[in-house]
PDB file of C-alpha atoms and ligand atoms in Angstrom:
ATOM      1  CA  UNK A   1      92.369 101.530 102.706  1.00 53.00           C
ATOM      2  CA  UNK A   2      91.160 104.533 100.691  1.00 68.00           C
ATOM      3  CA  UNK A   3      93.931 105.560  98.286  1.00 80.00           C
ATOM      4  CA  UNK A   4      93.842 109.195  97.211  1.00 79.00           C
ATOM      5  CA  UNK A   5      93.787 110.150  93.547  1.00 80.00           C
ATOM      6  CA  UNK A   6      96.414 112.847  93.097  1.00 74.00           C
ATOM      7  CA  UNK A   7      95.444 116.254  91.772  1.00 78.00           C
ATOM      8  CA  UNK A   8      96.031 117.308  88.175  1.00 89.00           C
ATOM      9  CA  UNK A   9      96.536 115.048  85.199  1.00 95.00           C
ATOM     10  CA  UNK A  10      97.279 111.397  85.822  1.00 97.00           C
ATOM     11  CA  UNK A  11      98.449 108.713  83.428  1.00 98.00           C
ATOM     12  CA  UNK A  12      96.894 105.247  83.722  1.00 98.00           C
ATOM     13  CA  UNK A  13      98.744 102.467  81.854  1.00 98.00           C
ATOM     14  CA  UNK A  14      96.362  99.732  80.680  1.00 98.00           C
ATOM     15  CA  UNK A  15      97.871  96.360  81.547  1.00 98.00           C
ATOM     16  CA  UNK A  16      95.971  94.890  78.589  1.00 98.00           C
ATOM     17  CA  UNK A  17      99.133  95.569  76.582  1.00 98.00           C
ATOM     18  CA  UNK A  18     101.560  94.365  79.290  1.00 98.00           C
ATOM     19  CA  UNK A  19     103.467  91.079  79.226  1.00 98.00           C
ATOM     20  CA  UNK A  20     101.038  88.873  81.189  1.00 98.00           C
ATOM     21  CA  UNK A  21     103.795  86.372  81.934  1.00 98.00           C
ATOM     22  CA  UNK A  22     105.597  89.060  83.991  1.00 98.00           C
ATOM     23  CA  UNK A  23     102.629  91.134  85.141  1.00 98.00           C
ATOM     24  CA  UNK A  24     103.806  92.054  88.653  1.00 98.00           C
ATOM     25  CA  UNK A  25     107.105  93.349  87.321  1.00 98.00           C
ATOM     26  CA  UNK A  26     105.343  95.243  84.508  1.00 98.00           C
ATOM     27  CA  UNK A  27     103.129  97.029  87.057  1.00 98.00           C
ATOM     28  CA  UNK A  28     106.136  97.930  89.212  1.00 98.00           C
ATOM     29  CA  UNK A  29     108.024  99.280  86.202  1.00 98.00           C
ATOM     30  CA  UNK A  30     105.275 101.646  85.026  1.00 98.00           C
ATOM     31  CA  UNK A  31     104.751 102.927  88.576  1.00 98.00           C
ATOM     32  CA  UNK A  32     108.504 103.540  88.890  1.00 98.00           C
ATOM     33  CA  UNK A  33     108.308 105.380  85.571  1.00 98.00           C
ATOM     34  CA  UNK A  34     105.869 107.893  87.109  1.00 96.00           C
ATOM     35  CA  UNK A  35     102.341 106.446  86.807  1.00 97.00           C
ATOM     36  CA  UNK A  36      99.985 106.572  89.792  1.00 97.00           C
ATOM     37  CA  UNK A  37      97.040 104.610  88.385  1.00 98.00           C
ATOM     38  CA  UNK A  38      96.915 101.082  86.928  1.00 98.00           C
ATOM     39  CA  UNK A  39      94.048 100.512  84.455  1.00 98.00           C
ATOM     40  CA  UNK A  40      92.661  96.954  84.426  1.00 98.00           C
ATOM     41  CA  UNK A  41      90.540  96.033  81.384  1.00 98.00           C
ATOM     42  CA  UNK A  42      88.045  93.315  82.204  1.00 99.00           C
ATOM     43  CA  UNK A  43      86.444  91.732  79.104  1.00 98.00           C
ATOM     44  CA  UNK A  44      83.967  88.855  79.105  1.00 98.00           C
ATOM     45  CA  UNK A  45      83.618  87.646  75.491  1.00 98.00           C
ATOM     46  CA  UNK A  46      79.962  88.666  75.737  1.00 98.00           C
ATOM     47  CA  UNK A  47      79.645  92.422  76.148  1.00 98.00           C
ATOM     48  CA  UNK A  48      82.855  92.720  74.101  1.00 98.00           C
ATOM     49  CA  UNK A  49      84.473  90.162  71.791  1.00 97.00           C
ATOM     50  CA  UNK A  50      87.531  89.446  73.945  1.00 98.00           C
ATOM     51  CA  UNK A  51      88.338  87.671  77.210  1.00 98.00           C
ATOM     52  CA  UNK A  52      90.902  89.078  79.603  1.00 98.00           C
ATOM     53  CA  UNK A  53      91.275  89.543  83.341  1.00 97.00           C
ATOM     54  CA  UNK A  54      89.280  88.375  86.366  1.00 98.00           C
ATOM     55  CA  UNK A  55      89.423  89.292  90.061  1.00 98.00           C
ATOM     56  CA  UNK A  56      92.213  86.749  90.708  1.00 98.00           C
ATOM     57  CA  UNK A  57      94.596  88.733  88.522  1.00 98.00           C
ATOM     58  CA  UNK A  58      93.603  91.992  90.218  1.00 98.00           C
ATOM     59  CA  UNK A  59      94.253  90.379  93.615  1.00 98.00           C
ATOM     60  CA  UNK A  60      97.650  89.166  92.392  1.00 98.00           C
ATOM     61  CA  UNK A  61      98.834  92.659  91.435  1.00 98.00           C
ATOM     62  CA  UNK A  62      97.350  94.405  94.505  1.00 98.00           C
ATOM     63  CA  UNK A  63     100.259  93.596  96.864  1.00 98.00           C
ATOM     64  CA  UNK A  64     102.795  94.659  94.207  1.00 97.00           C
ATOM     65  CA  UNK A  65     101.829  98.346  94.211  1.00 98.00           C
ATOM     66  CA  UNK A  66     100.382 101.246  96.180  1.00 97.00           C
ATOM     67  CA  UNK A  67      99.048 102.767  92.928  1.00 98.00           C
ATOM     68  CA  UNK A  68      95.307 103.250  92.402  1.00 98.00           C
ATOM     69  CA  UNK A  69      93.789 100.188  90.724  1.00 98.00           C
ATOM     70  CA  UNK A  70      91.235 101.369  88.165  1.00 98.00           C
ATOM     71  CA  UNK A  71      89.010  98.507  87.022  1.00 99.00           C
ATOM     72  CA  UNK A  72      87.185  99.009  83.718  1.00 99.00           C
ATOM     73  CA  UNK A  73      84.433  96.413  83.485  1.00 99.00           C
ATOM     74  CA  UNK A  74      83.439  95.571  79.903  1.00 99.00           C
ATOM     75  CA  UNK A  75      81.078  92.830  81.019  1.00 98.00           C
ATOM     76  CA  UNK A  76      77.351  92.039  80.979  1.00 98.00           C
ATOM     77  CA  UNK A  77      75.785  91.556  83.482  1.00 98.00           C
ATOM     78  CA  UNK A  78      77.809  93.783  85.810  1.00 98.00           C
ATOM     79  CA  UNK A  79      76.618  93.472  89.409  1.00 98.00           C
ATOM     80  CA  UNK A  80      77.925  90.005  90.298  1.00 98.00           C
ATOM     81  CA  UNK A  81      81.515  91.129  89.603  1.00 98.00           C
ATOM     82  CA  UNK A  82      81.482  94.290  91.733  1.00 98.00           C
ATOM     83  CA  UNK A  83      82.137  92.694  95.142  1.00 98.00           C
ATOM     84  CA  UNK A  84      84.796  90.263  93.832  1.00 98.00           C
ATOM     85  CA  UNK A  85      86.776  93.147  92.297  1.00 99.00           C
ATOM     86  CA  UNK A  86      86.342  95.300  95.418  1.00 98.00           C
ATOM     87  CA  UNK A  87      87.682  92.418  97.527  1.00 98.00           C
ATOM     88  CA  UNK A  88      90.526  91.966  95.028  1.00 98.00           C
ATOM     89  CA  UNK A  89      91.687  95.507  95.812  1.00 98.00           C
ATOM     90  CA  UNK A  90      90.073  97.730  93.165  1.00 98.00           C
ATOM     91  CA  UNK A  91      89.960 101.432  94.088  1.00 98.00           C
ATOM     92  CA  UNK A  92      87.796 102.513  91.134  1.00 98.00           C
ATOM     93  CA  UNK A  93      85.218 100.388  89.313  1.00 98.00           C
ATOM     94  CA  UNK A  94      83.647 101.614  86.051  1.00 99.00           C
ATOM     95  CA  UNK A  95      81.050  99.891  83.909  1.00 99.00           C
ATOM     96  CA  UNK A  96      79.052 100.545  80.739  1.00 98.00           C
ATOM     97  CA  UNK A  97      75.479 101.691  81.520  1.00 98.00           C
ATOM     98  CA  UNK A  98      73.887  99.678  78.704  1.00 97.00           C
ATOM     99  CA  UNK A  99      75.400  96.519  80.234  1.00 98.00           C
ATOM    100  CA  UNK A 100      73.510  96.971  83.515  1.00 98.00           C
ATOM    101  CA  UNK A 101      69.730  96.635  83.929  1.00 97.00           C
ATOM    102  CA  UNK A 102      69.811  99.300  86.661  1.00 98.00           C
ATOM    103  CA  UNK A 103      72.867 101.571  86.362  1.00 98.00           C
ATOM    104  CA  UNK A 104      71.799 103.663  89.356  1.00 98.00           C
ATOM    105  CA  UNK A 105      71.718 100.545  91.529  1.00 98.00           C
ATOM    106  CA  UNK A 106      75.082  99.343  90.182  1.00 98.00           C
ATOM    107  CA  UNK A 107      76.683 102.723  90.967  1.00 98.00           C
ATOM    108  CA  UNK A 108      75.362 102.513  94.549  1.00 98.00           C
ATOM    109  CA  UNK A 109      76.632  98.954  94.851  1.00 98.00           C
ATOM    110  CA  UNK A 110      80.158  99.997  93.836  1.00 98.00           C
ATOM    111  CA  UNK A 111      80.245 102.717  96.501  1.00 98.00           C
ATOM    112  CA  UNK A 112      78.793 100.368  99.130  1.00 98.00           C
ATOM    113  CA  UNK A 113      81.764  98.126  98.416  1.00 98.00           C
ATOM    114  CA  UNK A 114      84.091 101.004  99.287  1.00 98.00           C
ATOM    115  CA  UNK A 115      85.186 101.875  95.733  1.00 98.00           C
ATOM    116  CA  UNK A 116      84.836 104.961  93.590  1.00 98.00           C
ATOM    117  CA  UNK A 117      82.180 104.522  90.923  1.00 98.00           C
ATOM    118  CA  UNK A 118      82.450 105.328  87.226  1.00 98.00           C
ATOM    119  CA  UNK A 119      80.305 105.158  84.105  1.00 98.00           C
ATOM    120  CA  UNK A 120      82.011 104.288  80.803  1.00 99.00           C
ATOM    121  CA  UNK A 121      80.560 105.687  77.581  1.00 98.00           C
ATOM    122  CA  UNK A 122      81.309 104.142  74.194  1.00 98.00           C
ATOM    123  CA  UNK A 123      81.867 106.407  71.175  1.00 98.00           C
ATOM    124  CA  UNK A 124      78.180 106.088  70.160  1.00 97.00           C
ATOM    125  CA  UNK A 125      76.707 106.077  73.688  1.00 98.00           C
ATOM    126  CA  UNK A 126      74.770 109.312  74.338  1.00 98.00           C
ATOM    127  CA  UNK A 127      75.518 111.540  77.314  1.00 98.00           C
ATOM    128  CA  UNK A 128      71.887 111.235  78.428  1.00 98.00           C
ATOM    129  CA  UNK A 129      73.100 108.273  80.513  1.00 98.00           C
ATOM    130  CA  UNK A 130      74.675 110.865  82.817  1.00 98.00           C
ATOM    131  CA  UNK A 131      71.478 112.870  83.294  1.00 97.00           C
ATOM    132  CA  UNK A 132      70.170 111.529  86.579  1.00 96.00           C
ATOM    133  CA  UNK A 133      73.239 109.961  88.149  1.00 98.00           C
ATOM    134  CA  UNK A 134      75.812 112.753  88.511  1.00 98.00           C
ATOM    135  CA  UNK A 135      75.510 112.613  92.309  1.00 98.00           C
ATOM    136  CA  UNK A 136      76.378 108.924  92.262  1.00 98.00           C
ATOM    137  CA  UNK A 137      79.474 109.322  90.065  1.00 98.00           C
ATOM    138  CA  UNK A 138      83.119 109.729  91.034  1.00 98.00           C
ATOM    139  CA  UNK A 139      84.384 109.308  87.487  1.00 98.00           C
ATOM    140  CA  UNK A 140      83.194 109.434  83.886  1.00 98.00           C
ATOM    141  CA  UNK A 141      85.148 107.351  81.373  1.00 99.00           C
ATOM    142  CA  UNK A 142      84.840 108.502  77.766  1.00 99.00           C
ATOM    143  CA  UNK A 143      85.883 105.787  75.322  1.00 98.00           C
ATOM    144  CA  UNK A 144      87.855 107.083  72.349  1.00 98.00           C
ATOM    145  CA  UNK A 145      87.824 103.641  70.668  1.00 98.00           C
ATOM    146  CA  UNK A 146      85.190 100.930  70.641  1.00 98.00           C
ATOM    147  CA  UNK A 147      85.912  98.637  73.574  1.00 98.00           C
ATOM    148  CA  UNK A 148      87.405  95.191  73.090  1.00 98.00           C
ATOM    149  CA  UNK A 149      91.001  95.594  72.005  1.00 98.00           C
ATOM    150  CA  UNK A 150      94.135  97.588  72.665  1.00 98.00           C
ATOM    151  CA  UNK A 151      96.100  99.268  69.908  1.00 98.00           C
ATOM    152  CA  UNK A 152      93.195 100.891  68.029  1.00 98.00           C
ATOM    153  CA  UNK A 153      93.245 104.431  66.604  1.00 98.00           C
ATOM    154  CA  UNK A 154      91.801 107.370  68.540  1.00 98.00           C
ATOM    155  CA  UNK A 155      88.355 108.367  67.193  1.00 98.00           C
ATOM    156  CA  UNK A 156      88.569 112.159  66.678  1.00 98.00           C
ATOM    157  CA  UNK A 157      84.872 112.860  67.466  1.00 97.00           C
ATOM    158  CA  UNK A 158      85.675 111.867  71.064  1.00 98.00           C
ATOM    159  CA  UNK A 159      87.242 115.322  71.543  1.00 98.00           C
ATOM    160  CA  UNK A 160      83.874 117.110  71.289  1.00 98.00           C
ATOM    161  CA  UNK A 161      82.328 114.581  73.628  1.00 98.00           C
ATOM    162  CA  UNK A 162      85.105 115.050  76.183  1.00 98.00           C
ATOM    163  CA  UNK A 163      84.556 118.818  76.048  1.00 98.00           C
ATOM    164  CA  UNK A 164      80.818 118.390  76.628  1.00 98.00           C
ATOM    165  CA  UNK A 165      81.411 116.032  79.565  1.00 98.00           C
ATOM    166  CA  UNK A 166      83.890 118.572  80.994  1.00 98.00           C
ATOM    167  CA  UNK A 167      81.161 121.260  80.854  1.00 98.00           C
ATOM    168  CA  UNK A 168      78.734 118.963  82.664  1.00 98.00           C
ATOM    169  CA  UNK A 169      81.311 118.145  85.356  1.00 98.00           C
ATOM    170  CA  UNK A 170      82.124 121.828  85.871  1.00 98.00           C
ATOM    171  CA  UNK A 171      78.424 122.669  86.201  1.00 98.00           C
ATOM    172  CA  UNK A 172      78.028 119.823  88.684  1.00 98.00           C
ATOM    173  CA  UNK A 173      81.022 121.065  90.715  1.00 97.00           C
ATOM    174  CA  UNK A 174      79.490 124.546  90.942  1.00 97.00           C
ATOM    175  CA  UNK A 175      76.157 123.128  92.046  1.00 97.00           C
ATOM    176  CA  UNK A 176      77.264 120.266  94.304  1.00 97.00           C
ATOM    177  CA  UNK A 177      80.750 121.410  95.387  1.00 97.00           C
ATOM    178  CA  UNK A 178      82.205 118.045  94.421  1.00 95.00           C
ATOM    179  CA  UNK A 179      84.544 116.998  91.640  1.00 96.00           C
ATOM    180  CA  UNK A 180      84.192 114.105  89.186  1.00 98.00           C
ATOM    181  CA  UNK A 181      87.233 112.765  87.317  1.00 98.00           C
ATOM    182  CA  UNK A 182      87.142 112.660  83.520  1.00 98.00           C
ATOM    183  CA  UNK A 183      88.969 109.623  82.177  1.00 98.00           C
ATOM    184  CA  UNK A 184      89.624 108.980  78.478  1.00 98.00           C
ATOM    185  CA  UNK A 185      90.528 105.548  77.157  1.00 98.00           C
ATOM    186  CA  UNK A 186      91.694 104.374  73.751  1.00 98.00           C
ATOM    187  CA  UNK A 187      94.336 105.330  71.200  1.00 98.00           C
ATOM    188  CA  UNK A 188      96.157 107.847  73.407  1.00 98.00           C
ATOM    189  CA  UNK A 189      99.795 108.435  72.374  1.00 98.00           C
ATOM    190  CA  UNK A 190     102.461 111.065  73.088  1.00 97.00           C
ATOM    191  CA  UNK A 191     101.338 113.054  70.038  1.00 97.00           C
ATOM    192  CA  UNK A 192      97.646 113.364  70.959  1.00 98.00           C
ATOM    193  CA  UNK A 193      97.606 113.222  74.766  1.00 98.00           C
ATOM    194  CA  UNK A 194      97.796 117.012  75.063  1.00 97.00           C
ATOM    195  CA  UNK A 195      94.765 117.526  72.798  1.00 97.00           C
ATOM    196  CA  UNK A 196      92.804 115.051  74.928  1.00 98.00           C
ATOM    197  CA  UNK A 197      93.786 116.865  78.109  1.00 98.00           C
ATOM    198  CA  UNK A 198      93.055 120.274  76.577  1.00 97.00           C
ATOM    199  CA  UNK A 199      89.539 119.021  75.715  1.00 98.00           C
ATOM    200  CA  UNK A 200      89.031 118.405  79.439  1.00 98.00           C
ATOM    201  CA  UNK A 201      90.338 114.947  80.404  1.00 98.00           C
ATOM    202  CA  UNK A 202      92.326 114.576  83.631  1.00 97.00           C
ATOM    203  CA  UNK A 203      92.896 110.805  83.766  1.00 98.00           C
ATOM    204  CA  UNK A 204      94.497 109.436  80.614  1.00 98.00           C
ATOM    205  CA  UNK A 205      94.648 105.733  79.819  1.00 98.00           C
ATOM    206  CA  UNK A 206      97.361 104.407  77.524  1.00 98.00           C
ATOM    207  CA  UNK A 207      98.037 100.748  76.815  1.00 98.00           C
ATOM    208  CA  UNK A 208      99.984 100.040  73.642  1.00 98.00           C
ATOM    209  CA  UNK A 209     101.752 103.432  73.695  1.00 98.00           C
ATOM    210  CA  UNK A 210     103.332 102.633  77.072  1.00 98.00           C
ATOM    211  CA  UNK A 211     103.793  98.862  77.121  1.00 98.00           C
ATOM    212  CA  UNK A 212     104.794  98.824  73.450  1.00 98.00           C
ATOM    213  CA  UNK A 213     107.436 101.526  73.867  1.00 97.00           C
ATOM    214  CA  UNK A 214     110.741 100.422  72.307  1.00 95.00           C
ATOM    215  CA  UNK A 215     113.729 100.138  74.639  1.00 94.00           C
ATOM    216  CA  UNK A 216     115.663 102.209  72.108  1.00 93.00           C
ATOM    217  CA  UNK A 217     113.405 105.185  72.955  1.00 92.00           C
ATOM    218  CA  UNK A 218     113.965 104.845  76.690  1.00 95.00           C
ATOM    219  CA  UNK A 219     111.355 102.151  77.341  1.00 97.00           C
ATOM    220  CA  UNK A 220     108.558 102.847  79.831  1.00 98.00           C
ATOM    221  CA  UNK A 221     110.434 105.659  81.546  1.00 98.00           C
ATOM    222  CA  UNK A 222     110.994 107.367  78.201  1.00 98.00           C
ATOM    223  CA  UNK A 223     107.420 107.228  76.946  1.00 98.00           C
ATOM    224  CA  UNK A 224     105.852 108.067  80.330  1.00 98.00           C
ATOM    225  CA  UNK A 225     108.223 111.024  80.595  1.00 97.00           C
ATOM    226  CA  UNK A 226     107.236 112.223  77.111  1.00 97.00           C
ATOM    227  CA  UNK A 227     103.538 111.881  77.860  1.00 98.00           C
ATOM    228  CA  UNK A 228     103.769 113.686  81.205  1.00 97.00           C
ATOM    229  CA  UNK A 229     105.912 116.396  79.588  1.00 96.00           C
ATOM    230  CA  UNK A 230     103.323 116.886  76.831  1.00 96.00           C
ATOM    231  CA  UNK A 231     100.682 117.442  79.505  1.00 95.00           C
ATOM    232  CA  UNK A 232     102.627 120.229  81.158  1.00 91.00           C
ATOM    233  CA  UNK A 233     104.467 121.784  78.194  1.00 86.00           C
ATOM    234  CA  UNK A 234     103.857 125.427  77.334  1.00 78.00           C
ATOM    235  CA  UNK A 235     101.975 125.846  74.005  1.00 77.00           C
ATOM    236  CA  UNK A 236     105.112 127.058  72.169  1.00 71.00           C
ATOM    237  CA  UNK A 237     107.021 123.880  73.052  1.00 76.00           C
ATOM    238  CA  UNK A 238     104.234 121.814  71.502  1.00 69.00           C
ATOM    239  CA  UNK A 239     105.223 123.098  68.061  1.00 67.00           C
ATOM    240  CA  UNK A 240     108.269 120.806  68.235  1.00 67.00           C
ATOM    241  CA  UNK A 241     108.026 117.838  65.834  1.00 62.00           C
ATOM    242  CA  UNK A 242     107.589 115.171  68.528  1.00 60.00           C
ATOM    243  CA  UNK A 243     104.260 116.660  69.634  1.00 58.00           C
ATOM    244  CA  UNK A 244     102.794 116.953  66.156  1.00 52.00           C
ATOM    245  CA  UNK A 245     100.118 114.390  65.282  1.00 50.00           C
ATOM    246  CA  UNK A 246     101.323 111.878  62.684  1.00 41.00           C
TER     247      UNK A 246
HETATM  248  C1  LIG B 301      89.826  99.044  75.095  1.00 59.66           C
HETATM  249  C2  LIG B 301      90.381  99.205  76.486  1.00 59.66           C
HETATM  250  C3  LIG B 301      91.498 100.209  76.575  1.00 59.66           C
HETATM  251  C4  LIG B 301      92.694  99.847  75.755  1.00 59.66           C
HETATM  252  C5  LIG B 301      93.648 100.989  75.664  1.00 59.66           C
HETATM  253  O1  LIG B 301      88.706  98.205  75.153  1.00 59.66           O
HETATM  254  O2  LIG B 301      89.371  99.622  77.373  1.00 59.66           O
HETATM  255  O3  LIG B 301      91.849 100.430  77.919  1.00 59.66           O
HETATM  256  O4  LIG B 301      93.369  98.753  76.269  1.00 59.66           O
HETATM  257  O5  LIG B 301      94.697 100.571  74.866  1.00 59.66           O
HETATM  258  P1  LIG B 301      95.369 101.539  73.785  1.00 59.66           P
HETATM  259  O6  LIG B 301      95.965 102.660  74.557  1.00 59.66           O
HETATM  260  O7  LIG B 301      96.354 100.650  73.128  1.00 59.66           O
HETATM  261  O8  LIG B 301      94.270 102.011  72.864  1.00 59.66           O
HETATM  262 ZN1  LIG B 302      89.901 100.406  79.430  1.00 59.66          ZN
END
């Protein structure tokens, strides 16, 4: 089944910061709170220094939600994991181009498996990786932290990179008549989400900000509400203290 990505800005909670002992319930709670995309961080202790989630876990959450499952592969090599994640119910699969010997072939493989295909770019990865593959891309994921762990601080230079990727996507849309989503991942909180969106992002990943939200502040519903409100607030409202960067 092809699930549609809604229009406008979407929030994608990263389950990396969820309670793994209650994962199904955690997914249901963030979807109930207003999220339409679930971000799944796959780490292999090889491409990145951490070990997380395999296709079995993706398959276990698939029947718990109709939300888009957005798989972010931080693995090397990439290709052998594409079909297992597609079969496990992934809607989007992204990978890091330097982790694949043939990124163009990997992008084609992801689409052949019926998923949307994305390239993920680390803070120091140049945009030249996008040069000859725009037609093969459904999504570009700009990393605003170095991959491997949740809870890191947003790297400010990502904002210029996001803006440049936005210009490339807009040029591509004019030429090819087709849109590409711009996802940003790492260190996104209620106080910086609007700046990230204003730079050009339309799919915003947040792990620790959502799953670490204190119950006293309204829990998941509270923080998701604040993040979605920041995305739609008029500029004057953003002067209020809760939107100011710490
Ligand atoms: C980092 C992961 C991110 C991360 C986001 O390697 O790709 O998705 O979990 O978590 P926060 O929002 O806590 O930076
Ligand atoms: Zn991620």
